[in-house]
Coordinates of C-alpha atoms in Angstrom, one line a residue:
Chain A
M156 CA 82.9 65.4 119.6
Q157 CA 79.2 66.2 119.4
A158 CA 78.8 66.8 123.1
R159 CA 81.7 69.3 123.1
F160 CA 80.3 70.9 120.0
D161 CA 77.0 71.4 121.7
D162 CA 78.7 72.8 124.7
V163 CA 80.8 75.2 122.6
K164 CA 77.6 76.4 120.7
A165 CA 75.8 77.1 123.9
M166 CA 78.8 78.9 125.5
V167 CA 79.5 81.0 122.4
A168 CA 75.8 82.0 122.1
K169 CA 75.8 83.0 125.7
S170 CA 79.0 84.9 125.4
L171 CA 77.9 86.8 122.3
E172 CA 74.5 87.5 123.9
G173 CA 76.3 88.9 127.0
A174 CA 78.6 91.1 124.9
M175 CA 75.6 92.6 123.1
A176 CA 73.3 92.8 126.2
H177 CA 74.7 96.2 127.3
L178 CA 74.5 97.8 123.8
P179 CA 71.9 100.4 123.3
K180 CA 68.5 99.0 122.3
G181 CA 67.5 99.5 118.7
E182 CA 67.6 98.2 115.1
L183 CA 71.4 98.2 114.9
T184 CA 71.8 95.9 118.0
D185 CA 68.9 93.8 116.8
A186 CA 70.5 93.3 113.4
M187 CA 73.9 92.4 115.1
R188 CA 72.2 89.8 117.3
Y189 CA 70.2 88.4 114.3
A190 CA 73.4 88.1 112.3
T191 CA 75.2 86.1 115.0
L192 CA 72.4 83.5 115.4
G193 CA 72.9 80.0 114.2
G194 CA 75.9 78.8 112.3
K195 CA 78.0 75.7 112.6
R196 CA 80.4 77.4 115.0
V197 CA 83.3 75.5 113.4
R198 CA 85.7 78.4 114.1
A199 CA 84.7 78.7 117.7
F200 CA 85.2 75.0 118.1
L201 CA 88.7 75.3 116.7
V202 CA 89.5 78.0 119.2
M203 CA 88.1 76.1 122.2
E204 CA 89.9 72.8 121.2
S205 CA 93.1 74.6 120.4
A206 CA 93.0 76.2 123.8
R207 CA 92.2 72.9 125.6
L208 CA 95.1 71.2 123.8
N209 CA 97.4 73.9 125.1
G210 CA 96.2 73.8 128.6
A211 CA 94.1 77.0 128.6
E212 CA 90.7 77.1 130.4
D213 CA 87.4 77.3 128.5
S214 CA 86.7 80.6 130.3
A215 CA 89.9 82.1 128.9
A216 CA 89.3 80.9 125.4
L217 CA 85.6 81.8 125.2
P218 CA 86.0 85.5 124.4
V219 CA 88.3 84.5 121.6
A220 CA 85.8 82.0 120.3
A221 CA 83.1 84.7 120.5
A222 CA 85.4 87.1 118.6
V223 CA 86.0 84.8 115.7
E224 CA 82.2 84.1 115.4
A225 CA 81.4 87.9 115.6
L226 CA 84.0 88.5 112.9
H227 CA 82.7 85.6 110.8
A228 CA 79.1 86.9 111.1
Y229 CA 80.2 90.4 109.9
S230 CA 81.9 88.8 106.9
L231 CA 78.7 86.9 106.0
V232 CA 76.5 90.0 106.3
H233 CA 78.8 92.0 104.1
D234 CA 79.3 89.2 101.6
D235 CA 75.6 88.7 101.2
L236 CA 75.0 92.4 100.3
P237 CA 73.5 93.1 96.8
A238 CA 76.7 94.8 95.7
M239 CA 78.7 91.7 96.7
D240 CA 77.3 88.1 96.4
D241 CA 73.6 89.3 96.5
D242 CA 72.3 86.4 98.7
D243 CA 68.8 86.4 100.2
L244 CA 69.1 83.3 102.4
R245 CA 71.6 82.4 105.1
R246 CA 71.5 79.9 107.9
G247 CA 67.9 79.2 106.8
M248 CA 66.8 82.8 107.4
P249 CA 66.5 85.9 105.3
T250 CA 69.9 87.6 105.0
C251 CA 70.5 90.7 107.2
H252 CA 69.8 93.3 104.4
V253 CA 66.6 91.5 103.5
Q254 CA 65.4 91.3 107.1
W255 CA 66.4 94.9 107.8
S256 CA 67.9 97.2 105.2
E257 CA 71.1 97.5 103.2
A258 CA 72.2 100.5 105.4
T259 CA 71.5 98.5 108.6
A260 CA 73.3 95.5 107.3
I261 CA 76.4 97.5 106.4
L262 CA 76.4 99.1 109.8
A263 CA 75.7 95.9 111.7
G264 CA 78.6 94.3 109.9
D265 CA 80.9 97.2 110.7
A266 CA 79.9 97.1 114.4
L267 CA 80.4 93.3 114.6
Q268 CA 83.9 93.7 113.4
T269 CA 84.5 96.3 116.1
L270 CA 82.9 94.0 118.7
A271 CA 85.3 91.2 117.6
F272 CA 88.3 93.3 118.5
Q273 CA 86.6 94.5 121.7
L274 CA 86.1 90.9 122.8
L275 CA 89.8 90.2 122.3
T276 CA 90.6 92.9 125.0
D277 CA 88.8 90.8 127.6
E278 CA 91.0 90.3 130.7
A279 CA 89.7 86.8 131.1
I280 CA 91.8 85.8 128.1
G281 CA 95.2 86.3 129.7
D282 CA 97.9 88.9 130.3
A283 CA 98.2 92.0 128.2
E284 CA 101.0 90.5 126.0
V285 CA 98.8 87.5 125.1
R286 CA 95.8 89.6 124.2
L287 CA 97.9 91.9 122.1
A288 CA 99.5 88.9 120.3
L289 CA 96.0 87.6 119.6
I290 CA 94.8 91.0 118.3
A291 CA 97.9 91.4 116.1
A292 CA 97.4 87.9 114.6
F293 CA 93.7 88.5 114.2
S294 CA 94.1 91.8 112.4
K295 CA 96.5 90.1 110.0
A296 CA 94.0 87.3 109.3
V297 CA 90.9 89.3 108.7
G298 CA 91.9 92.5 106.9
A299 CA 93.6 93.4 103.6
Q300 CA 96.2 90.7 104.1
G301 CA 93.7 88.0 104.8
M302 CA 89.9 87.5 104.6
V303 CA 88.9 90.8 103.1
R304 CA 91.6 90.4 100.4
G305 CA 90.2 86.9 99.7
Q306 CA 86.7 88.3 99.2
A307 CA 88.0 91.1 97.0
L308 CA 89.8 88.5 94.8
D309 CA 86.7 86.3 94.7
I310 CA 84.6 89.2 93.5
Q311 CA 87.2 90.2 90.9
A312 CA 87.3 86.7 89.6
E313 CA 83.6 86.8 88.8
T314 CA 84.2 89.5 86.1
A315 CA 87.6 88.0 84.9
A316 CA 87.9 87.2 81.2
E317 CA 88.8 83.6 81.9
P318 CA 87.9 81.2 84.7
L319 CA 90.6 80.8 87.3
D320 CA 92.9 77.8 87.4
E321 CA 93.2 75.6 90.5
K322 CA 96.2 77.5 91.9
A323 CA 94.3 80.8 91.8
V324 CA 91.2 79.2 93.4
I325 CA 93.5 77.9 96.2
R326 CA 95.1 81.3 96.7
I327 CA 91.7 82.9 97.1
Q328 CA 90.5 80.2 99.5
E329 CA 93.6 80.6 101.6
A330 CA 92.8 84.2 102.1
K331 CA 89.0 84.2 102.2
T332 CA 88.4 81.3 104.6
G333 CA 91.8 79.9 105.4
A334 CA 93.3 82.8 107.3
L335 CA 90.5 82.9 109.9
F336 CA 90.5 79.1 110.2
E337 CA 94.2 79.3 110.8
F338 CA 93.9 82.1 113.4
S339 CA 91.2 80.1 115.2
A340 CA 93.3 76.9 115.3
V341 CA 96.5 78.6 116.5
A342 CA 94.7 80.9 119.0
G343 CA 95.2 78.4 121.9
A344 CA 98.9 78.1 121.1
I345 CA 99.3 81.9 121.2
M346 CA 97.4 82.0 124.5
A347 CA 99.8 79.4 126.0
K348 CA 102.9 80.8 124.2
A349 CA 103.4 77.4 122.7
D350 CA 104.4 76.2 119.3
P351 CA 101.6 77.0 116.8
E352 CA 103.0 75.1 113.8
P353 CA 101.2 71.7 114.2
L354 CA 97.8 73.5 114.5
R355 CA 98.6 75.8 111.7
D356 CA 99.4 72.8 109.5
Y357 CA 96.2 71.2 110.6
A358 CA 94.1 74.3 109.9
R359 CA 95.6 74.9 106.4
N360 CA 94.6 71.4 105.3
L361 CA 91.2 71.6 107.1
G362 CA 90.4 75.0 105.6
L363 CA 91.0 73.8 102.1
A364 CA 89.0 70.6 102.7
F365 CA 86.2 72.7 104.1
Q366 CA 86.1 74.9 101.0
I367 CA 86.1 71.9 98.7
A368 CA 83.2 70.4 100.7
D369 CA 81.4 73.8 100.3
D370 CA 81.9 73.7 96.6
I371 CA 80.6 70.1 96.5
L372 CA 77.5 71.1 98.6
D373 CA 76.8 74.0 96.2
V374 CA 76.3 71.2 93.6
T375 CA 74.9 68.3 95.5
G376 CA 73.3 70.0 98.6
D377 CA 69.8 71.2 99.1
E378 CA 68.7 74.5 100.5
A379 CA 66.7 73.0 103.4
A380 CA 69.8 71.4 104.8
T381 CA 72.4 74.1 104.0
G382 CA 70.2 77.0 104.8
K383 CA 71.5 78.9 101.9
R384 CA 71.0 79.0 98.1
V385 CA 72.7 76.3 96.1
G386 CA 73.8 76.0 92.5
K387 CA 74.9 79.7 92.5
D388 CA 78.5 79.1 91.6
D389 CA 77.6 77.0 88.6
A390 CA 75.0 79.4 87.4
A391 CA 77.6 82.2 87.7
G392 CA 80.1 80.2 85.7
K393 CA 82.5 80.5 88.7
A394 CA 85.6 78.4 88.9
T395 CA 85.3 76.0 91.9
F396 CA 87.1 72.9 92.9
V397 CA 84.2 70.9 91.5
S398 CA 84.2 72.8 88.1
L399 CA 88.0 72.4 87.9
L400 CA 88.4 68.8 89.1
G401 CA 85.0 67.2 88.8
L402 CA 83.0 65.8 91.7
D403 CA 85.0 62.6 92.2
A404 CA 88.4 64.1 92.1
A405 CA 87.3 67.0 94.3
R406 CA 86.0 64.4 96.9
A407 CA 89.3 62.5 96.7
K408 CA 91.3 65.7 97.1
A409 CA 89.3 66.6 100.2
E410 CA 89.9 63.1 101.6
R411 CA 93.7 63.5 101.2
L412 CA 93.6 66.9 102.8
V413 CA 91.7 65.5 105.8
D414 CA 94.3 62.8 106.1
K415 CA 97.0 65.4 106.2
A416 CA 95.1 67.5 108.7
E417 CA 94.8 64.4 111.0
A418 CA 98.5 63.7 110.5
A419 CA 99.4 67.2 111.6
L420 CA 97.8 66.5 115.0
E421 CA 100.2 63.7 115.8
P422 CA 102.2 65.7 118.5
Y423 CA 98.9 66.0 120.5
G424 CA 98.2 62.3 120.6
D425 CA 94.8 61.1 121.8
A426 CA 94.0 64.5 123.2
A427 CA 93.3 65.8 119.7
G428 CA 90.4 63.3 119.1
N429 CA 87.9 66.1 118.7
L430 CA 89.9 67.9 116.1
R431 CA 90.4 64.6 114.2
E432 CA 86.6 64.1 114.2
L433 CA 86.1 67.7 113.1
A434 CA 88.3 67.1 110.1
R435 CA 86.2 64.0 109.1
F436 CA 83.0 66.0 109.8
V437 CA 83.8 68.9 107.5
I438 CA 83.8 66.7 104.4
E439 CA 80.9 64.5 105.5
R440 CA 78.5 67.2 106.6
D441 CA 75.4 68.1 104.6
T442 CA 75.0 71.6 105.9
Chain B
M292 CA 99.4 125.9 115.0
Q293 CA 99.7 125.8 111.2
A294 CA 103.3 124.5 111.2
R295 CA 102.4 121.7 113.6
F296 CA 99.3 120.9 111.5
D297 CA 101.5 120.6 108.4
D298 CA 103.9 118.4 110.2
V299 CA 101.1 116.2 111.5
K300 CA 99.6 115.9 108.0
A301 CA 102.9 114.9 106.5
M302 CA 103.7 112.4 109.3
V303 CA 100.3 110.8 109.2
A304 CA 100.4 110.5 105.4
K305 CA 103.8 108.8 105.6
S306 CA 102.6 106.5 108.4
L307 CA 99.5 105.4 106.6
E308 CA 101.5 104.9 103.4
G309 CA 104.0 102.8 105.3
A310 CA 101.2 100.7 106.8
M311 CA 99.7 100.0 103.4
A312 CA 103.1 99.6 101.5
H313 CA 103.4 96.0 102.5
L314 CA 99.8 95.1 101.5
P315 CA 99.3 92.9 98.4
K316 CA 99.0 95.1 95.2
G317 CA 95.6 95.4 93.7
E318 CA 92.3 97.3 93.6
L319 CA 91.6 96.7 97.3
T320 CA 94.8 98.3 98.4
D321 CA 94.5 101.1 95.8
A322 CA 91.0 101.9 97.1
M323 CA 92.2 101.9 100.7
R324 CA 95.0 104.3 99.8
Y325 CA 92.6 106.5 97.8
A326 CA 90.2 106.7 100.7
T327 CA 92.9 107.9 103.1
L328 CA 94.2 110.7 100.9
G329 CA 93.5 114.4 101.9
G330 CA 91.3 115.4 104.8
K331 CA 91.8 118.0 107.4
R332 CA 93.4 115.5 109.8
V333 CA 91.7 117.2 112.8
R334 CA 91.5 113.9 114.7
A335 CA 95.2 113.1 114.1
F336 CA 96.1 116.6 115.3
L337 CA 94.1 116.0 118.5
V338 CA 96.0 112.7 119.1
M339 CA 99.4 114.3 118.5
E340 CA 98.8 117.4 120.7
S341 CA 97.1 115.3 123.4
A342 CA 100.3 113.1 123.4
R343 CA 102.6 116.1 123.4
L344 CA 100.7 117.7 126.4
N345 CA 101.1 114.4 128.3
G346 CA 104.8 114.1 127.6
A347 CA 104.6 111.4 124.9
E348 CA 106.9 111.4 121.9
D349 CA 105.6 112.0 118.4
S350 CA 106.9 108.6 117.3
A351 CA 104.8 106.9 120.0
A352 CA 101.6 108.8 119.1
L353 CA 101.9 108.6 115.4
P354 CA 100.5 105.0 115.0
V355 CA 97.5 106.1 117.1
A356 CA 97.0 109.2 114.9
A357 CA 97.2 107.0 111.8
A358 CA 94.7 104.6 113.3
V359 CA 92.1 107.3 114.0
E360 CA 92.5 108.6 110.4
A361 CA 92.2 105.1 108.9
L362 CA 89.1 104.6 111.0
H363 CA 87.7 107.9 110.0
A364 CA 88.4 107.2 106.3
Y365 CA 86.5 103.8 106.6
S366 CA 83.5 105.6 108.1
L367 CA 83.4 108.1 105.3
V368 CA 83.7 105.4 102.6
H369 CA 80.8 103.5 104.2
D370 CA 78.7 106.6 104.9
D371 CA 79.0 107.7 101.3
L372 CA 77.6 104.4 99.9
P373 CA 74.4 104.6 97.9
A374 CA 72.5 102.7 100.6
M375 CA 73.7 105.2 103.2
D376 CA 74.1 108.9 102.4
D377 CA 74.7 108.3 98.7
D378 CA 77.4 110.9 98.1
D379 CA 79.5 111.2 95.0
L380 CA 82.0 113.8 96.1
R381 CA 84.4 113.8 99.0
R382 CA 87.5 115.7 99.7
G383 CA 87.1 117.2 96.2
M384 CA 87.4 113.7 94.5
P385 CA 84.8 111.1 93.5
T386 CA 83.8 109.0 96.4
C387 CA 85.3 105.6 96.7
H388 CA 82.3 103.6 95.3
V389 CA 82.2 106.0 92.3
Q390 CA 85.9 105.8 91.7
W391 CA 86.0 102.0 92.1
S392 CA 82.7 100.0 92.8
E393 CA 80.3 99.5 95.6
A394 CA 81.8 96.1 96.4
T395 CA 85.3 97.5 96.5
A396 CA 84.2 100.4 98.6
I397 CA 82.6 98.1 101.2
L398 CA 85.7 95.9 101.4
A399 CA 88.1 98.9 101.5
G400 CA 86.2 100.3 104.4
D401 CA 86.1 97.0 106.1
A402 CA 89.9 96.6 105.7
L403 CA 90.6 100.1 106.9
Q404 CA 88.8 99.4 110.1
T405 CA 91.0 96.3 110.5
L406 CA 94.1 98.4 109.7
A407 CA 93.1 100.9 112.4
F408 CA 93.1 98.2 115.1
Q409 CA 96.3 96.7 113.6
L410 CA 98.0 100.1 113.9
L411 CA 97.1 100.2 117.6
T412 CA 99.2 97.1 118.2
D413 CA 102.4 98.9 117.2
E414 CA 105.1 98.5 119.8
A415 CA 106.2 102.1 119.2
I416 CA 103.1 103.3 121.1
G417 CA 104.1 101.9 124.5
D418 CA 103.9 98.9 126.7
A419 CA 101.2 96.2 126.2
E420 CA 98.9 97.6 129.0
V421 CA 98.9 101.0 127.2
R422 CA 98.1 99.6 123.8
L423 CA 95.4 97.4 125.2
A424 CA 93.8 100.4 127.1
L425 CA 93.8 102.3 123.8
I426 CA 92.3 99.4 121.8
A427 CA 89.6 99.0 124.4
A428 CA 88.7 102.7 124.4
F429 CA 88.9 102.8 120.7
S430 CA 86.5 99.9 120.2
K431 CA 84.0 101.5 122.5
A432 CA 84.3 104.8 120.6
V433 CA 83.8 103.4 117.1
G434 CA 81.4 100.5 117.3
A435 CA 77.7 100.0 118.3
Q436 CA 78.3 102.1 121.5
G437 CA 79.8 105.0 119.5
M438 CA 80.3 106.1 115.9
V439 CA 78.4 103.3 114.1
R440 CA 75.5 103.8 116.5
G441 CA 75.5 107.5 115.6
Q442 CA 75.4 106.8 111.9
A443 CA 72.5 104.3 112.4
L444 CA 70.5 106.9 114.4
D445 CA 71.3 109.5 111.8
I446 CA 70.0 107.3 109.0
Q447 CA 66.9 106.3 111.0
A448 CA 66.2 110.0 111.6
E449 CA 65.9 110.5 107.8
T450 CA 62.8 108.3 107.7
A451 CA 61.3 109.5 111.0
A452 CA 57.8 110.9 110.9
E453 CA 58.8 114.1 112.6
P454 CA 62.1 116.1 112.5
L455 CA 64.3 115.6 115.6
D456 CA 64.6 118.2 118.3
E457 CA 67.9 119.7 119.4
K458 CA 68.4 117.2 122.2
A459 CA 68.1 114.3 119.8
V460 CA 70.4 116.0 117.3
I461 CA 73.0 116.4 120.0
R462 CA 72.7 112.8 121.0
I463 CA 73.3 111.6 117.5
Q464 CA 76.3 114.0 117.1
E465 CA 77.8 112.8 120.4
A466 CA 77.9 109.3 119.0
K467 CA 78.5 109.9 115.3
T468 CA 81.5 112.3 115.5
G469 CA 81.9 113.1 119.2
A470 CA 83.1 109.6 120.4
L471 CA 86.0 109.5 118.0
F472 CA 86.9 113.1 118.7
E473 CA 86.9 112.2 122.4
F474 CA 89.1 109.2 121.9
S475 CA 91.5 111.2 119.8
A476 CA 91.8 113.9 122.5
V477 CA 92.3 111.6 125.4
A478 CA 94.6 109.2 123.7
G479 CA 97.7 111.0 124.9
A480 CA 96.4 110.9 128.5
I481 CA 95.8 107.1 128.2
M482 CA 99.4 106.7 126.8
A483 CA 100.8 108.6 129.8
K484 CA 98.4 107.0 132.3
A485 CA 97.4 110.6 133.2
D486 CA 94.0 112.2 134.0
P487 CA 92.0 112.3 130.7
E488 CA 89.1 114.4 132.1
P489 CA 90.3 117.9 131.0
L490 CA 90.9 116.7 127.4
R491 CA 87.6 114.8 127.4
D492 CA 85.8 118.0 128.4
Y493 CA 87.6 119.9 125.7
A494 CA 86.8 117.3 123.1
R495 CA 83.1 117.2 123.9
N496 CA 82.7 120.9 123.4
L497 CA 85.0 120.9 120.4
G498 CA 83.1 118.0 118.7
L499 CA 79.7 119.7 119.1
A500 CA 81.1 123.0 117.8
F501 CA 82.7 121.1 114.9
Q502 CA 79.3 119.6 114.0
I503 CA 77.5 122.9 114.2
A504 CA 80.2 124.4 111.9
D505 CA 79.6 121.5 109.5
D506 CA 75.8 122.2 109.5
I507 CA 76.6 125.9 108.8
L508 CA 78.9 125.0 106.0
D509 CA 76.2 122.8 104.5
V510 CA 74.2 126.0 104.1
T511 CA 76.8 128.7 103.5
G512 CA 79.8 126.8 102.1
D513 CA 80.6 126.0 98.5
E514 CA 81.6 122.7 97.0
A515 CA 85.0 123.9 95.7
A516 CA 86.1 124.8 99.2
T517 CA 84.5 121.9 101.2
G518 CA 85.2 119.3 98.5
K519 CA 81.8 117.8 99.1
R520 CA 78.2 118.5 98.1
V521 CA 76.5 121.2 100.1
G522 CA 72.8 121.9 100.7
K523 CA 72.1 118.2 101.1
D524 CA 70.7 118.3 104.6
D525 CA 68.3 121.1 103.7
A526 CA 67.1 119.3 100.6
A527 CA 66.5 116.2 102.6
G528 CA 64.5 118.1 105.2
K529 CA 67.0 116.9 107.8
A530 CA 67.0 118.5 111.3
T531 CA 70.4 120.2 111.9
F532 CA 71.6 122.9 114.3
V533 CA 70.9 125.5 111.6
S534 CA 67.4 124.3 110.8
L535 CA 66.6 124.1 114.6
L536 CA 68.3 127.3 115.8
G537 CA 68.7 129.5 112.7
L538 CA 72.1 130.6 111.4
D539 CA 72.9 133.3 113.9
A540 CA 71.9 131.3 117.0
A541 CA 73.8 128.3 115.7
R542 CA 76.9 130.5 115.2
A543 CA 76.5 131.9 118.7
K544 CA 76.2 128.4 120.2
A545 CA 79.3 127.3 118.4
E546 CA 81.2 130.3 119.9
R547 CA 80.0 129.4 123.4
L548 CA 81.2 125.8 122.9
V549 CA 84.6 127.0 121.7
D550 CA 84.9 129.2 124.8
K551 CA 84.1 126.2 127.0
A552 CA 86.6 124.0 125.1
E553 CA 89.3 126.6 125.7
A554 CA 88.4 126.9 129.3
A555 CA 88.8 123.1 129.7
L556 CA 92.4 123.4 128.7
E557 CA 93.3 125.6 131.7
P558 CA 95.2 122.8 133.5
Y559 CA 97.7 122.7 130.6
G560 CA 98.4 126.4 130.6
D561 CA 100.3 127.9 127.6
A562 CA 101.3 124.4 126.4
A563 CA 97.8 124.0 125.0
G564 CA 98.1 126.9 122.6
N565 CA 97.7 124.7 119.6
L566 CA 94.5 123.1 120.9
R567 CA 93.1 126.5 121.7
E568 CA 93.8 127.6 118.1
L569 CA 92.3 124.4 116.8
A570 CA 89.1 125.2 118.7
R571 CA 88.9 128.7 117.0
F572 CA 89.8 127.1 113.7
V573 CA 86.9 124.6 113.7
I574 CA 84.3 127.3 113.7
E575 CA 86.2 129.7 111.4
R576 CA 87.1 127.2 108.7
D577 CA 85.5 127.2 105.2
T578 CA 86.4 123.6 104.4

């Protein structure tokens, strides 16, 4: 898996760099570029493996992988703003509004969302029907029906009178991180006009396991490894899988979800080895 | 023209309402709806007339008109934020972050941009090639190559050591408001796979005239009519067409631009009557 991950990282970095190379020079473009540096590229990896499993070429999947990473970068820039989660450290570097300014961070996020949609119009991806199907699914995953709704619910939860229960925390996770995970995982099936259900099932379980692992890292991780502040949820009295279940039960739940994610890959047989490894990785990572 | 304008306003309001009706209930959707209320709907009118002149049905153009208004609404919500222009009044109502919160305003703007792209995937617009061509042109007009870049330059100008000259002010306007005006005006030609150049020429002159009229209203207008604060540019020492040229020369320049805009419509003959009237309207309006 690691070799493929390294390849994907390099390809996506090049693709994003290429997409931004023809933008006018200036602070806005610099901030966009800054915001897309680093990152685990888990979503891009999902896109590339989903495409490979469905017989699509890397060159066709790459603009889609770059689009999900541009979108993810925008969401981090806006989530980190003072009016939102107010974070000063991300991927081991100052957050975008600290490095530049709040205005530039808002605009860089805005332009990264636009760039994500622009990348999905790339002819290399496939015929017009395929690209439109991707754009429609993407818009559903990242707007008021998906990611942005999850972030809104998450922020509202911080000022709620009572901490949320597990069901509510799962509902927020499904929107906030789950929807884009799911899009990334089914993108290859959409490209190949194949059945997306096994990959959707995989992504749902993987996304939830990923969030639980994030919650665990917020308690047990350190800033040098994660590249972001830790202990913030606990300090804010925020309901997380760890606060609701305790560390051991949260770990056990994540394990069960990874088992389910692996089981969902059965139709793909041995070809899905990388995605099986990814599922293990998301709960064993320290970053 | 007025009857058509009223029709367009009603159709666009209904279309936007329809697009948001199936979103989950809550503050995010409420804020999105709030942000899309009112407005002159000049951009939607451009889309609808551009489509009509190119033989497209209202029903096909309507999702495009709704998309440009959703996009415009997002840009106003973000521009009004404290970290940007810090405005508290818009369309005669408290701005989105005053009515709700900064976090909700950021997210509502984000989700409105997504909604705009989602609207452009609507099958009613035309075949997949047409919709993709619109999405590609739209993404170019509203991101780091267009509107967002204009806003970034505009904000940077506020802290520049010296006020801008006319050329620089025009360059900012072309990006900040011109690009979306241009997209709106050529949308119908893209839908009909017809020559977009006459409408592009029209839109360039109209957009600049519109901006000059805005600068004049910031000096001569009143808040009750415009529904937004006036005198802000002058108080901020910002270079505008009025500060650079004086009121009379600015008015004369806007007149000349409107003449040019009208001349550009020649290929369409009498059918372009509404767009001719619109050009007159943008410099005679008091709102």
